[in-house]
PDB file of C-alpha atoms in Angstrom:
ATOM      1  CA  MET A   1     187.999 102.719 103.201  1.00  0.00           C
ATOM      2  CA  ARG A   2     186.164 105.933 102.497  1.00  0.00           C
ATOM      3  CA  HIS A   3     182.693 106.092 101.466  1.00  0.00           C
ATOM      4  CA  ALA A   4     180.856 108.143  98.667  1.00  0.00           C
ATOM      5  CA  ASP A   5     178.959 111.364 100.231  1.00  0.00           C
ATOM      6  CA  PRO A   6     174.734 110.163  99.592  1.00  0.00           C
ATOM      7  CA  ARG A   7     173.003 111.731  97.207  1.00  0.00           C
ATOM      8  CA  LEU A   8     169.869 113.313  98.233  1.00  0.00           C
ATOM      9  CA  ILE A   9     167.173 111.738  96.768  1.00  0.00           C
ATOM     10  CA  ASP A  10     164.546 114.024  95.171  1.00  0.00           C
ATOM     11  CA  PRO A  11     162.348 113.638  91.684  1.00  0.00           C
ATOM     12  CA  SER A  12     165.701 114.422  89.383  1.00  0.00           C
ATOM     13  CA  LEU A  13     167.413 111.438  91.277  1.00  0.00           C
ATOM     14  CA  LEU A  14     164.435 109.412  90.754  1.00  0.00           C
ATOM     15  CA  ARG A  15     163.853 110.489  86.871  1.00  0.00           C
ATOM     16  CA  SER A  16     167.756 108.600  86.395  1.00  0.00           C
ATOM     17  CA  MET A  17     166.304 105.442  88.054  1.00  0.00           C
ATOM     18  CA  PRO A  18     163.033 104.652  86.882  1.00  0.00           C
ATOM     19  CA  LEU A  19     160.419 102.212  87.835  1.00  0.00           C
ATOM     20  CA  PRO A  20     160.224  99.289  85.708  1.00  0.00           C
ATOM     21  CA  ARG A  21     156.892  99.527  83.254  1.00  0.00           C
ATOM     22  CA  ALA A  22     154.160  96.865  83.638  1.00  0.00           C
ATOM     23  CA  ASP A  23     153.014  94.718  80.429  1.00  0.00           C
ATOM     24  CA  PRO A  24     149.587  95.415  79.885  1.00  0.00           C
ATOM     25  CA  GLU A  25     149.441  91.597  77.967  1.00  0.00           C
ATOM     26  CA  LYS A  26     150.357  90.354  81.129  1.00  0.00           C
ATOM     27  CA  GLY A  27     147.618  91.528  83.530  1.00  0.00           C
ATOM     28  CA  LYS A  28     148.534  91.328  87.362  1.00  0.00           C
ATOM     29  CA  VAL A  29     151.465  88.701  86.455  1.00  0.00           C
ATOM     30  CA  GLY A  30     153.156  91.562  84.507  1.00  0.00           C
ATOM     31  CA  ARG A  31     152.794  93.714  87.348  1.00  0.00           C
ATOM     32  CA  GLY A  32     154.885  91.031  90.177  1.00  0.00           C
ATOM     33  CA  LYS A  33     154.516  88.624  92.366  1.00  0.00           C
ATOM     34  CA  LEU A  34     155.318  89.276  95.917  1.00  0.00           C
ATOM     35  CA  LEU A  35     155.497  86.428  98.971  1.00  0.00           C
ATOM     36  CA  LEU A  36     155.388  88.057 102.328  1.00  0.00           C
ATOM     37  CA  VAL A  37     155.964  86.595 105.589  1.00  0.00           C
ATOM     38  CA  ALA A  38     154.818  88.296 108.127  1.00  0.00           C
ATOM     39  CA  GLY A  39     152.665  88.581 111.607  1.00  0.00           C
ATOM     40  CA  SER A  40     152.226  86.795 114.478  1.00  0.00           C
ATOM     41  CA  PRO A  41     149.281  86.162 117.120  1.00  0.00           C
ATOM     42  CA  GLY A  42     150.371  89.145 118.779  1.00  0.00           C
ATOM     43  CA  LEU A  43     150.796  91.397 115.718  1.00  0.00           C
ATOM     44  CA  PRO A  44     148.911  90.314 113.000  1.00  0.00           C
ATOM     45  CA  GLY A  45     148.458  94.312 112.154  1.00  0.00           C
ATOM     46  CA  ALA A  46     151.550  94.232 110.738  1.00  0.00           C
ATOM     47  CA  ALA A  47     151.045  91.779 107.928  1.00  0.00           C
ATOM     48  CA  ILE A  48     147.926  93.829 106.904  1.00  0.00           C
ATOM     49  CA  LEU A  49     149.925  97.160 106.691  1.00  0.00           C
ATOM     50  CA  ALA A  50     152.680  95.283 104.847  1.00  0.00           C
ATOM     51  CA  ALA A  51     150.514  93.543 102.258  1.00  0.00           C
ATOM     52  CA  ARG A  52     148.636  96.391 101.929  1.00  0.00           C
ATOM     53  CA  ALA A  53     151.396  98.798 101.310  1.00  0.00           C
ATOM     54  CA  ALA A  54     152.845  96.235  98.306  1.00  0.00           C
ATOM     55  CA  LEU A  55     149.240  96.267  96.652  1.00  0.00           C
ATOM     56  CA  ARG A  56     149.407  99.681  96.719  1.00  0.00           C
ATOM     57  CA  VAL A  57     152.645 100.300  95.088  1.00  0.00           C
ATOM     58  CA  GLY A  58     151.443  98.694  92.163  1.00  0.00           C
ATOM     59  CA  CYS A  59     152.261  94.897  92.965  1.00  0.00           C
ATOM     60  CA  GLY A  60     150.141  92.254  91.405  1.00  0.00           C
ATOM     61  CA  THR A  61     149.826  89.494  93.566  1.00  0.00           C
ATOM     62  CA  VAL A  62     150.895  89.445  97.464  1.00  0.00           C
ATOM     63  CA  ARG A  63     150.814  85.716  98.779  1.00  0.00           C
ATOM     64  CA  LEU A  64     150.547  86.330 102.493  1.00  0.00           C
ATOM     65  CA  ALA A  65     152.633  83.426 104.439  1.00  0.00           C
ATOM     66  CA  ALA A  66     151.278  83.737 108.653  1.00  0.00           C
ATOM     67  CA  PRO A  67     150.324  81.889 111.480  1.00  0.00           C
ATOM     68  CA  ARG A  68     147.128  79.461 110.868  1.00  0.00           C
ATOM     69  CA  SER A  69     145.459  81.217 113.887  1.00  0.00           C
ATOM     70  CA  ILE A  70     145.519  84.787 112.207  1.00  0.00           C
ATOM     71  CA  ALA A  71     146.037  83.952 108.592  1.00  0.00           C
ATOM     72  CA  THR A  72     142.166  83.711 107.879  1.00  0.00           C
ATOM     73  CA  ALA A  73     141.586  87.132 109.735  1.00  0.00           C
ATOM     74  CA  VAL A  74     143.708  88.535 107.680  1.00  0.00           C
ATOM     75  CA  GLY A  75     142.698  87.359 104.674  1.00  0.00           C
ATOM     76  CA  VAL A  76     139.209  88.914 105.174  1.00  0.00           C
ATOM     77  CA  ALA A  77     141.217  91.926 106.377  1.00  0.00           C
ATOM     78  CA  VAL A  78     142.977  92.476 102.937  1.00  0.00           C
ATOM     79  CA  PRO A  79     140.530  90.654 100.306  1.00  0.00           C
ATOM     80  CA  GLU A  80     142.983  90.962  97.435  1.00  0.00           C
ATOM     81  CA  LEU A  81     145.398  88.622  99.509  1.00  0.00           C
ATOM     82  CA  MET A  82     146.126  85.020  98.534  1.00  0.00           C
ATOM     83  CA  VAL A  83     146.857  83.486 101.929  1.00  0.00           C
ATOM     84  CA  VAL A  84     149.275  80.455 102.949  1.00  0.00           C
ATOM     85  CA  PRO A  85     148.490  79.665 106.566  1.00  0.00           C
ATOM     86  CA  LEU A  86     151.752  78.428 108.377  1.00  0.00           C
ATOM     87  CA  PRO A  87     151.928  75.798 111.328  1.00  0.00           C
ATOM     88  CA  GLU A  88     152.015  77.279 114.794  1.00  0.00           C
ATOM     89  CA  GLN A  89     154.977  75.485 115.233  1.00  0.00           C
ATOM     90  CA  GLY A  90     157.514  73.226 113.365  1.00  0.00           C
ATOM     91  CA  ASP A  91     161.199  72.896 112.483  1.00  0.00           C
ATOM     92  CA  PRO A  92     162.902  75.332 110.213  1.00  0.00           C
ATOM     93  CA  ALA A  93     163.515  73.172 107.631  1.00  0.00           C
ATOM     94  CA  SER A  94     159.962  71.842 107.098  1.00  0.00           C
ATOM     95  CA  LEU A  95     158.393  75.167 107.558  1.00  0.00           C
ATOM     96  CA  VAL A  96     160.679  76.550 104.614  1.00  0.00           C
ATOM     97  CA  GLU A  97     159.655  73.554 102.480  1.00  0.00           C
ATOM     98  CA  GLY A  98     156.444  73.693 103.157  1.00  0.00           C
ATOM     99  CA  LEU A  99     156.662  77.446 101.449  1.00  0.00           C
ATOM    100  CA  ARG A 100     158.937  76.114  98.267  1.00  0.00           C
ATOM    101  CA  GLU A 101     156.099  76.444  95.808  1.00  0.00           C
ATOM    102  CA  HIS A 102     155.017  79.668  96.909  1.00  0.00           C
ATOM    103  CA  ILE A 103     158.777  81.011  96.445  1.00  0.00           C
ATOM    104  CA  GLU A 104     158.896  79.056  93.050  1.00  0.00           C
ATOM    105  CA  ALA A 105     155.734  81.265  91.906  1.00  0.00           C
ATOM    106  CA  SER A 106     157.055  84.427  93.309  1.00  0.00           C
ATOM    107  CA  ASP A 107     159.301  86.967  92.294  1.00  0.00           C
ATOM    108  CA  ALA A 108     160.481  88.805  95.219  1.00  0.00           C
ATOM    109  CA  VAL A 109     160.024  87.769  99.117  1.00  0.00           C
ATOM    110  CA  ALA A 110     159.707  90.220 102.034  1.00  0.00           C
ATOM    111  CA  ILE A 111     160.146  88.641 105.589  1.00  0.00           C
ATOM    112  CA  GLY A 112     160.252  90.346 109.011  1.00  0.00           C
ATOM    113  CA  PRO A 113     157.102  92.311 110.036  1.00  0.00           C
ATOM    114  CA  GLY A 114     155.040  91.262 113.106  1.00  0.00           C
ATOM    115  CA  LEU A 115     157.438  88.394 113.489  1.00  0.00           C
ATOM    116  CA  VAL A 116     158.412  86.839 117.148  1.00  0.00           C
ATOM    117  CA  ASP A 117     161.870  88.466 117.576  1.00  0.00           C
ATOM    118  CA  ASP A 118     163.488  85.292 119.059  1.00  0.00           C
ATOM    119  CA  ALA A 119     165.699  82.408 118.473  1.00  0.00           C
ATOM    120  CA  THR A 120     162.817  80.277 116.896  1.00  0.00           C
ATOM    121  CA  THR A 121     162.151  83.033 114.162  1.00  0.00           C
ATOM    122  CA  ALA A 122     165.921  83.776 113.870  1.00  0.00           C
ATOM    123  CA  ALA A 123     166.541  79.839 113.012  1.00  0.00           C
ATOM    124  CA  PHE A 124     163.308  80.111 110.692  1.00  0.00           C
ATOM    125  CA  ALA A 125     164.337  83.262 108.928  1.00  0.00           C
ATOM    126  CA  SER A 126     167.942  82.104 108.422  1.00  0.00           C
ATOM    127  CA  ALA A 127     166.602  78.923 106.638  1.00  0.00           C
ATOM    128  CA  PHE A 128     164.148  80.578 104.769  1.00  0.00           C
ATOM    129  CA  LEU A 129     166.733  83.199 103.012  1.00  0.00           C
ATOM    130  CA  ALA A 130     169.062  80.452 102.693  1.00  0.00           C
ATOM    131  CA  ALA A 131     166.515  78.194 100.399  1.00  0.00           C
ATOM    132  CA  THR A 132     165.511  81.754  98.818  1.00  0.00           C
ATOM    133  CA  PRO A 133     167.264  82.734  95.444  1.00  0.00           C
ATOM    134  CA  LEU A 134     164.699  85.640  95.208  1.00  0.00           C
ATOM    135  CA  PRO A 135     165.324  89.126  95.994  1.00  0.00           C
ATOM    136  CA  ALA A 136     164.302  89.572  99.591  1.00  0.00           C
ATOM    137  CA  VAL A 137     164.011  92.361 101.953  1.00  0.00           C
ATOM    138  CA  VAL A 138     164.467  91.106 105.977  1.00  0.00           C
ATOM    139  CA  ASP A 139     162.845  93.229 108.039  1.00  0.00           C
ATOM    140  CA  ALA A 140     161.834  93.564 111.661  1.00  0.00           C
ATOM    141  CA  GLY A 141     161.988  90.373 113.160  1.00  0.00           C
ATOM    142  CA  ALA A 142     163.891  88.187 110.606  1.00  0.00           C
ATOM    143  CA  LEU A 143     166.496  90.715 111.250  1.00  0.00           C
ATOM    144  CA  SER A 144     167.672  88.680 114.098  1.00  0.00           C
ATOM    145  CA  ALA A 145     168.633  85.706 111.587  1.00  0.00           C
ATOM    146  CA  TRP A 146     171.185  88.581 110.829  1.00  0.00           C
ATOM    147  CA  ALA A 147     172.570  89.356 114.367  1.00  0.00           C
ATOM    148  CA  ASP A 148     172.665  85.438 114.862  1.00  0.00           C
ATOM    149  CA  GLY A 149     174.323  84.262 111.801  1.00  0.00           C
ATOM    150  CA  GLY A 150     175.960  87.275 110.583  1.00  0.00           C
ATOM    151  CA  ARG A 151     176.031  87.198 106.457  1.00  0.00           C
ATOM    152  CA  LEU A 152     173.667  84.688 105.157  1.00  0.00           C
ATOM    153  CA  GLY A 153     173.472  82.120 102.179  1.00  0.00           C
ATOM    154  CA  GLY A 154     170.691  82.477  99.497  1.00  0.00           C
ATOM    155  CA  ALA A 155     171.548  83.540  95.908  1.00  0.00           C
ATOM    156  CA  GLY A 156     169.339  86.456  96.274  1.00  0.00           C
ATOM    157  CA  ALA A 157     169.618  90.130  96.639  1.00  0.00           C
ATOM    158  CA  ARG A 158     168.874  91.125 100.073  1.00  0.00           C
ATOM    159  CA  VAL A 159     167.685  94.401 101.151  1.00  0.00           C
ATOM    160  CA  LEU A 160     167.822  95.209 105.112  1.00  0.00           C
ATOM    161  CA  THR A 161     165.746  97.605 106.445  1.00  0.00           C
ATOM    162  CA  PRO A 162     167.143  98.370 110.417  1.00  0.00           C
ATOM    163  CA  HIS A 163     166.395 101.427 112.586  1.00  0.00           C
ATOM    164  CA  VAL A 164     169.415 102.345 115.135  1.00  0.00           C
ATOM    165  CA  GLY A 165     168.519  99.860 117.516  1.00  0.00           C
ATOM    166  CA  GLU A 166     167.991  97.054 115.632  1.00  0.00           C
ATOM    167  CA  MET A 167     171.213  97.992 113.428  1.00  0.00           C
ATOM    168  CA  SER A 168     173.246  98.195 116.761  1.00  0.00           C
ATOM    169  CA  ARG A 169     172.109  94.580 117.303  1.00  0.00           C
ATOM    170  CA  ILE A 170     172.924  93.221 114.285  1.00  0.00           C
ATOM    171  CA  ALA A 171     176.338  95.257 114.123  1.00  0.00           C
ATOM    172  CA  GLY A 172     177.789  94.708 117.525  1.00  0.00           C
ATOM    173  CA  MET A 173     177.752  98.288 118.169  1.00  0.00           C
ATOM    174  CA  GLU A 174     176.927 101.072 120.442  1.00  0.00           C
ATOM    175  CA  ALA A 175     173.298 102.712 119.014  1.00  0.00           C
ATOM    176  CA  GLY A 176     175.048 106.308 119.978  1.00  0.00           C
ATOM    177  CA  GLU A 177     177.995 105.488 117.874  1.00  0.00           C
ATOM    178  CA  ILE A 178     175.973 104.716 114.964  1.00  0.00           C
ATOM    179  CA  ALA A 179     173.650 107.770 115.392  1.00  0.00           C
ATOM    180  CA  GLY A 180     176.796 109.664 115.129  1.00  0.00           C
ATOM    181  CA  ARG A 181     178.188 108.374 111.686  1.00  0.00           C
ATOM    182  CA  ARG A 182     175.094 106.935 110.355  1.00  0.00           C
ATOM    183  CA  ALA A 183     176.224 107.630 106.287  1.00  0.00           C
ATOM    184  CA  GLU A 184     179.582 105.919 107.454  1.00  0.00           C
ATOM    185  CA  VAL A 185     177.933 102.511 109.387  1.00  0.00           C
ATOM    186  CA  ALA A 186     175.605 102.058 106.542  1.00  0.00           C
ATOM    187  CA  GLY A 187     178.295 102.253 103.544  1.00  0.00           C
ATOM    188  CA  ARG A 188     180.682 100.277 105.620  1.00  0.00           C
ATOM    189  CA  PHE A 189     178.628  97.389 106.336  1.00  0.00           C
ATOM    190  CA  ALA A 190     176.365  97.443 102.873  1.00  0.00           C
ATOM    191  CA  HIS A 191     179.891  96.623 101.797  1.00  0.00           C
ATOM    192  CA  GLU A 192     180.550  94.067 103.985  1.00  0.00           C
ATOM    193  CA  TRP A 193     177.386  91.869 104.239  1.00  0.00           C
ATOM    194  CA  GLY A 194     176.545  92.557 100.591  1.00  0.00           C
ATOM    195  CA  VAL A 195     173.345  93.740 101.238  1.00  0.00           C
ATOM    196  CA  VAL A 196     171.556  97.339 100.248  1.00  0.00           C
ATOM    197  CA  LEU A 197     171.111  98.433 103.934  1.00  0.00           C
ATOM    198  CA  VAL A 198     168.437 100.795 104.438  1.00  0.00           C
ATOM    199  CA  LEU A 199     169.263 102.472 107.616  1.00  0.00           C
ATOM    200  CA  LYS A 200     166.069 104.477 108.927  1.00  0.00           C
ATOM    201  CA  GLY A 201     165.920 107.027 111.012  1.00  0.00           C
ATOM    202  CA  ALA A 202     164.407 110.929 110.586  1.00  0.00           C
ATOM    203  CA  GLU A 203     167.338 111.111 107.918  1.00  0.00           C
ATOM    204  CA  THR A 204     167.225 107.734 106.076  1.00  0.00           C
ATOM    205  CA  PHE A 205     170.588 106.451 104.867  1.00  0.00           C
ATOM    206  CA  ILE A 206     170.889 104.067 101.992  1.00  0.00           C
ATOM    207  CA  ALA A 207     174.046 102.489 101.138  1.00  0.00           C
ATOM    208  CA  GLY A 208     175.140  99.158  98.679  1.00  0.00           C
ATOM    209  CA  ASP A 209     176.589  98.763  95.693  1.00  0.00           C
ATOM    210  CA  GLY A 210     174.280 100.946  93.282  1.00  0.00           C
ATOM    211  CA  GLY A 211     175.956 104.075  95.636  1.00  0.00           C
ATOM    212  CA  ALA A 212     174.730 105.293  98.528  1.00  0.00           C
ATOM    213  CA  TYR A 213     171.383 107.840  99.035  1.00  0.00           C
ATOM    214  CA  LEU A 214     170.046 109.895 101.930  1.00  0.00           C
ATOM    215  CA  ASN A 215     166.239 111.082 102.227  1.00  0.00           C
ATOM    216  CA  ARG A 216     165.411 113.865 104.340  1.00  0.00           C
ATOM    217  CA  ALA A 217     161.663 113.980 103.234  1.00  0.00           C
ATOM    218  CA  GLY A 218     158.941 112.897 105.567  1.00  0.00           C
ATOM    219  CA  ALA A 219     157.164 113.740 108.357  1.00  0.00           C
ATOM    220  CA  ASP A 220     157.309 113.237 112.610  1.00  0.00           C
ATOM    221  CA  GLY A 221     154.328 111.633 112.536  1.00  0.00           C
ATOM    222  CA  LEU A 222     156.391 108.437 110.819  1.00  0.00           C
ATOM    223  CA  GLY A 223     157.862 107.321 114.200  1.00  0.00           C
ATOM    224  CA  THR A 224     154.737 105.670 114.821  1.00  0.00           C
ATOM    225  CA  ALA A 225     153.683 102.137 115.307  1.00  0.00           C
ATOM    226  CA  GLY A 226     153.450 100.247 111.919  1.00  0.00           C
ATOM    227  CA  SER A 227     155.452 102.697 109.533  1.00  0.00           C
ATOM    228  CA  GLY A 228     158.423 100.145 109.414  1.00  0.00           C
ATOM    229  CA  ASP A 229     156.171  97.438 108.250  1.00  0.00           C
ATOM    230  CA  VAL A 230     154.554  99.689 105.660  1.00  0.00           C
ATOM    231  CA  LEU A 231     158.111 100.453 104.037  1.00  0.00           C
ATOM    232  CA  ALA A 232     158.741  96.794 104.048  1.00  0.00           C
ATOM    233  CA  GLY A 233     155.647  95.998 102.235  1.00  0.00           C
ATOM    234  CA  VAL A 234     156.632  99.384  99.654  1.00  0.00           C
ATOM    235  CA  ILE A 235     160.366  98.064  98.560  1.00  0.00           C
ATOM    236  CA  GLY A 236     158.801  94.003  98.527  1.00  0.00           C
ATOM    237  CA  GLY A 237     156.042  95.322  96.229  1.00  0.00           C
ATOM    238  CA  LEU A 238     158.775  97.256  94.172  1.00  0.00           C
ATOM    239  CA  LEU A 239     161.402  94.394  93.778  1.00  0.00           C
ATOM    240  CA  ALA A 240     158.694  92.194  93.020  1.00  0.00           C
ATOM    241  CA  ARG A 241     157.651  94.510  89.943  1.00  0.00           C
ATOM    242  CA  GLY A 242     160.977  94.238  88.573  1.00  0.00           C
ATOM    243  CA  ALA A 243     162.967  97.083  90.134  1.00  0.00           C
ATOM    244  CA  ASP A 244     166.235  96.323  91.191  1.00  0.00           C
ATOM    245  CA  PRO A 245     167.353  96.556  94.915  1.00  0.00           C
ATOM    246  CA  THR A 246     168.909  99.650  95.163  1.00  0.00           C
ATOM    247  CA  THR A 247     165.629 101.116  92.606  1.00  0.00           C
ATOM    248  CA  ALA A 248     163.386  99.380  94.852  1.00  0.00           C
ATOM    249  CA  ALA A 249     164.973 100.975  98.051  1.00  0.00           C
ATOM    250  CA  VAL A 250     165.827 104.643  97.173  1.00  0.00           C
ATOM    251  CA  TRP A 251     162.103 104.679  95.435  1.00  0.00           C
ATOM    252  CA  GLY A 252     160.289 103.087  98.394  1.00  0.00           C
ATOM    253  CA  VAL A 253     161.765 105.533 101.284  1.00  0.00           C
ATOM    254  CA  HIS A 254     160.897 108.235  99.497  1.00  0.00           C
ATOM    255  CA  LEU A 255     157.877 107.181  98.324  1.00  0.00           C
ATOM    256  CA  HIS A 256     157.163 106.008 102.032  1.00  0.00           C
ATOM    257  CA  ALA A 257     157.965 109.628 103.324  1.00  0.00           C
ATOM    258  CA  LEU A 258     156.358 111.438 100.827  1.00  0.00           C
ATOM    259  CA  ALA A 259     152.925 109.183 101.877  1.00  0.00           C
ATOM    260  CA  GLY A 260     153.819 110.037 105.427  1.00  0.00           C
ATOM    261  CA  GLY A 261     153.999 113.781 104.436  1.00  0.00           C
ATOM    262  CA  ALA A 262     150.653 113.909 102.580  1.00  0.00           C
ATOM    263  CA  ALA A 263     149.086 111.884 105.692  1.00  0.00           C
ATOM    264  CA  ALA A 264     150.567 114.220 108.222  1.00  0.00           C
ATOM    265  CA  GLY A 265     149.284 117.415 106.088  1.00  0.00           C
ATOM    266  CA  ARG A 266     145.844 115.920 106.378  1.00  0.00           C
ATOM    267  CA  LEU A 267     145.830 115.153 109.969  1.00  0.00           C
ATOM    268  CA  GLY A 268     148.400 116.417 111.555  1.00  0.00           C
ATOM    269  CA  ASP A 269     151.366 114.497 113.105  1.00  0.00           C
ATOM    270  CA  ASP A 270     149.723 113.876 116.166  1.00  0.00           C
ATOM    271  CA  GLY A 271     146.571 112.170 114.557  1.00  0.00           C
ATOM    272  CA  MET A 272     148.281 109.831 111.695  1.00  0.00           C
ATOM    273  CA  MET A 273     148.666 106.137 111.610  1.00  0.00           C
ATOM    274  CA  ALA A 274     150.294 104.261 109.554  1.00  0.00           C
ATOM    275  CA  SER A 275     147.460 102.740 107.779  1.00  0.00           C
ATOM    276  CA  ASP A 276     146.946 106.576 106.827  1.00  0.00           C
ATOM    277  CA  VAL A 277     150.115 106.511 105.040  1.00  0.00           C
ATOM    278  CA  VAL A 278     149.478 103.371 103.072  1.00  0.00           C
ATOM    279  CA  ASP A 279     146.303 104.857 101.961  1.00  0.00           C
ATOM    280  CA  ALA A 280     148.349 108.055 100.675  1.00  0.00           C
ATOM    281  CA  LEU A 281     150.767 105.683  98.837  1.00  0.00           C
ATOM    282  CA  PRO A 282     148.872 106.099  95.472  1.00  0.00           C
ATOM    283  CA  GLY A 283     148.771 109.740  95.471  1.00  0.00           C
ATOM    284  CA  ALA A 284     152.064 109.990  95.842  1.00  0.00           C
ATOM    285  CA  LEU A 285     153.453 107.423  93.351  1.00  0.00           C
ATOM    286  CA  MET A 286     151.344 109.791  91.031  1.00  0.00           C
ATOM    287  CA  LYS A 287     152.807 112.362  92.017  1.00  0.00           C
ATOM    288  CA  LEU A 288     156.084 111.070  91.521  1.00  0.00           C
ATOM    289  CA  HIS A 289     155.035 109.749  88.324  1.00  0.00           C
ATOM    290  CA  ALA A 290     153.966 113.253  87.068  1.00  0.00           C
ATOM    291  CA  THR A 291     157.739 113.341  86.070  1.00  0.00           C
ATOM    292  CA  PRO A 292     160.138 110.883  86.094  1.00  0.00           C
ATOM    293  CA  SER A 293     160.404 108.331  83.177  1.00  0.00           C
ATOM    294  CA  ARG A 294     159.931 104.611  83.834  1.00  0.00           C
ATOM    295  CA  ALA A 295     161.929 101.779  82.392  1.00  0.00           C
ATOM    296  CA  PRO A 296     160.745  98.781  80.435  1.00  0.00           C
ATOM    297  CA  ALA A 297     159.679  96.009  82.250  1.00  0.00           C
ATOM    298  CA  SER A 298     161.790  93.142  83.338  1.00  0.00           C
ATOM    299  CA  PRO A 299     161.174  89.791  81.903  1.00  0.00           C
ATOM    300  CA  ARG A 300     158.809  87.764  84.120  1.00  0.00           C
ATOM    301  CA  ARG A 301     157.632  84.249  84.178  1.00  0.00           C
ATOM    302  CA  ASP A 302     153.833  83.566  83.580  1.00  0.00           C
ATOM    303  CA  GLY A 303     151.837  81.832  85.969  1.00  0.00           C
ATOM    304  CA  PRO A 304     149.152  82.944  88.614  1.00  0.00           C
TER     305      PRO A 304
END
């Protein structure tokens, strides 16, 4: 199969795929509701970064499902969150059942930032995605479910966000082979798995039914701890706002890159951290909105 050459992401391209407008009459409900499943006792910061990123790109509400031992601390760190404490242990089916009402109250989900990458997480992520009809970002620890189970169930669209090392594991390929054929590999597996695939790197390739795209913007400083958690939150927030999966991925990757570039310009590549990228997101979004038009809002359910 021949895969189309990717289109370079720039403001002109983004004008052709605008983000939805929020309905001001609906307040925060009109800006989308994200369920974020993230964090672990060893990595509570990943949940904070992803949650703040989703809020910083205009998502109206974020519900964070996190282990009970860290849930309160994360809620204090990000007071805008609705926190859903999860039992520290439990079988996957019962954990997912405990989240069902929160799935039903959301417009999109993101799962993976800061989750422990082990068999227990893979089983939970697999059960969660199979039970989730909403569009979902699958990142970090949750990608192990894809590696173990192949193409997973669930009616919703899936946006996978692996770096080359994670892609090597879930695709069963050598990392060097992927690095040398990134566009081809992204296009092939996006088609085979029926997903939007964001293959992260200094150049990030995005592939799916909506086409193939290449992002070259960014900064060396984006190769820092927590940067991927920020990207997952950005894409999740845009999905919750009503963007289709390809649009959310393309805008999300470019927004993340521009925010990283702004942070590096202020602090230098060596001095910037992932939290600096989060803080730079509103400015990057304002810059992009200065030129592209915006699409009408998608219909959305009322509720908290």
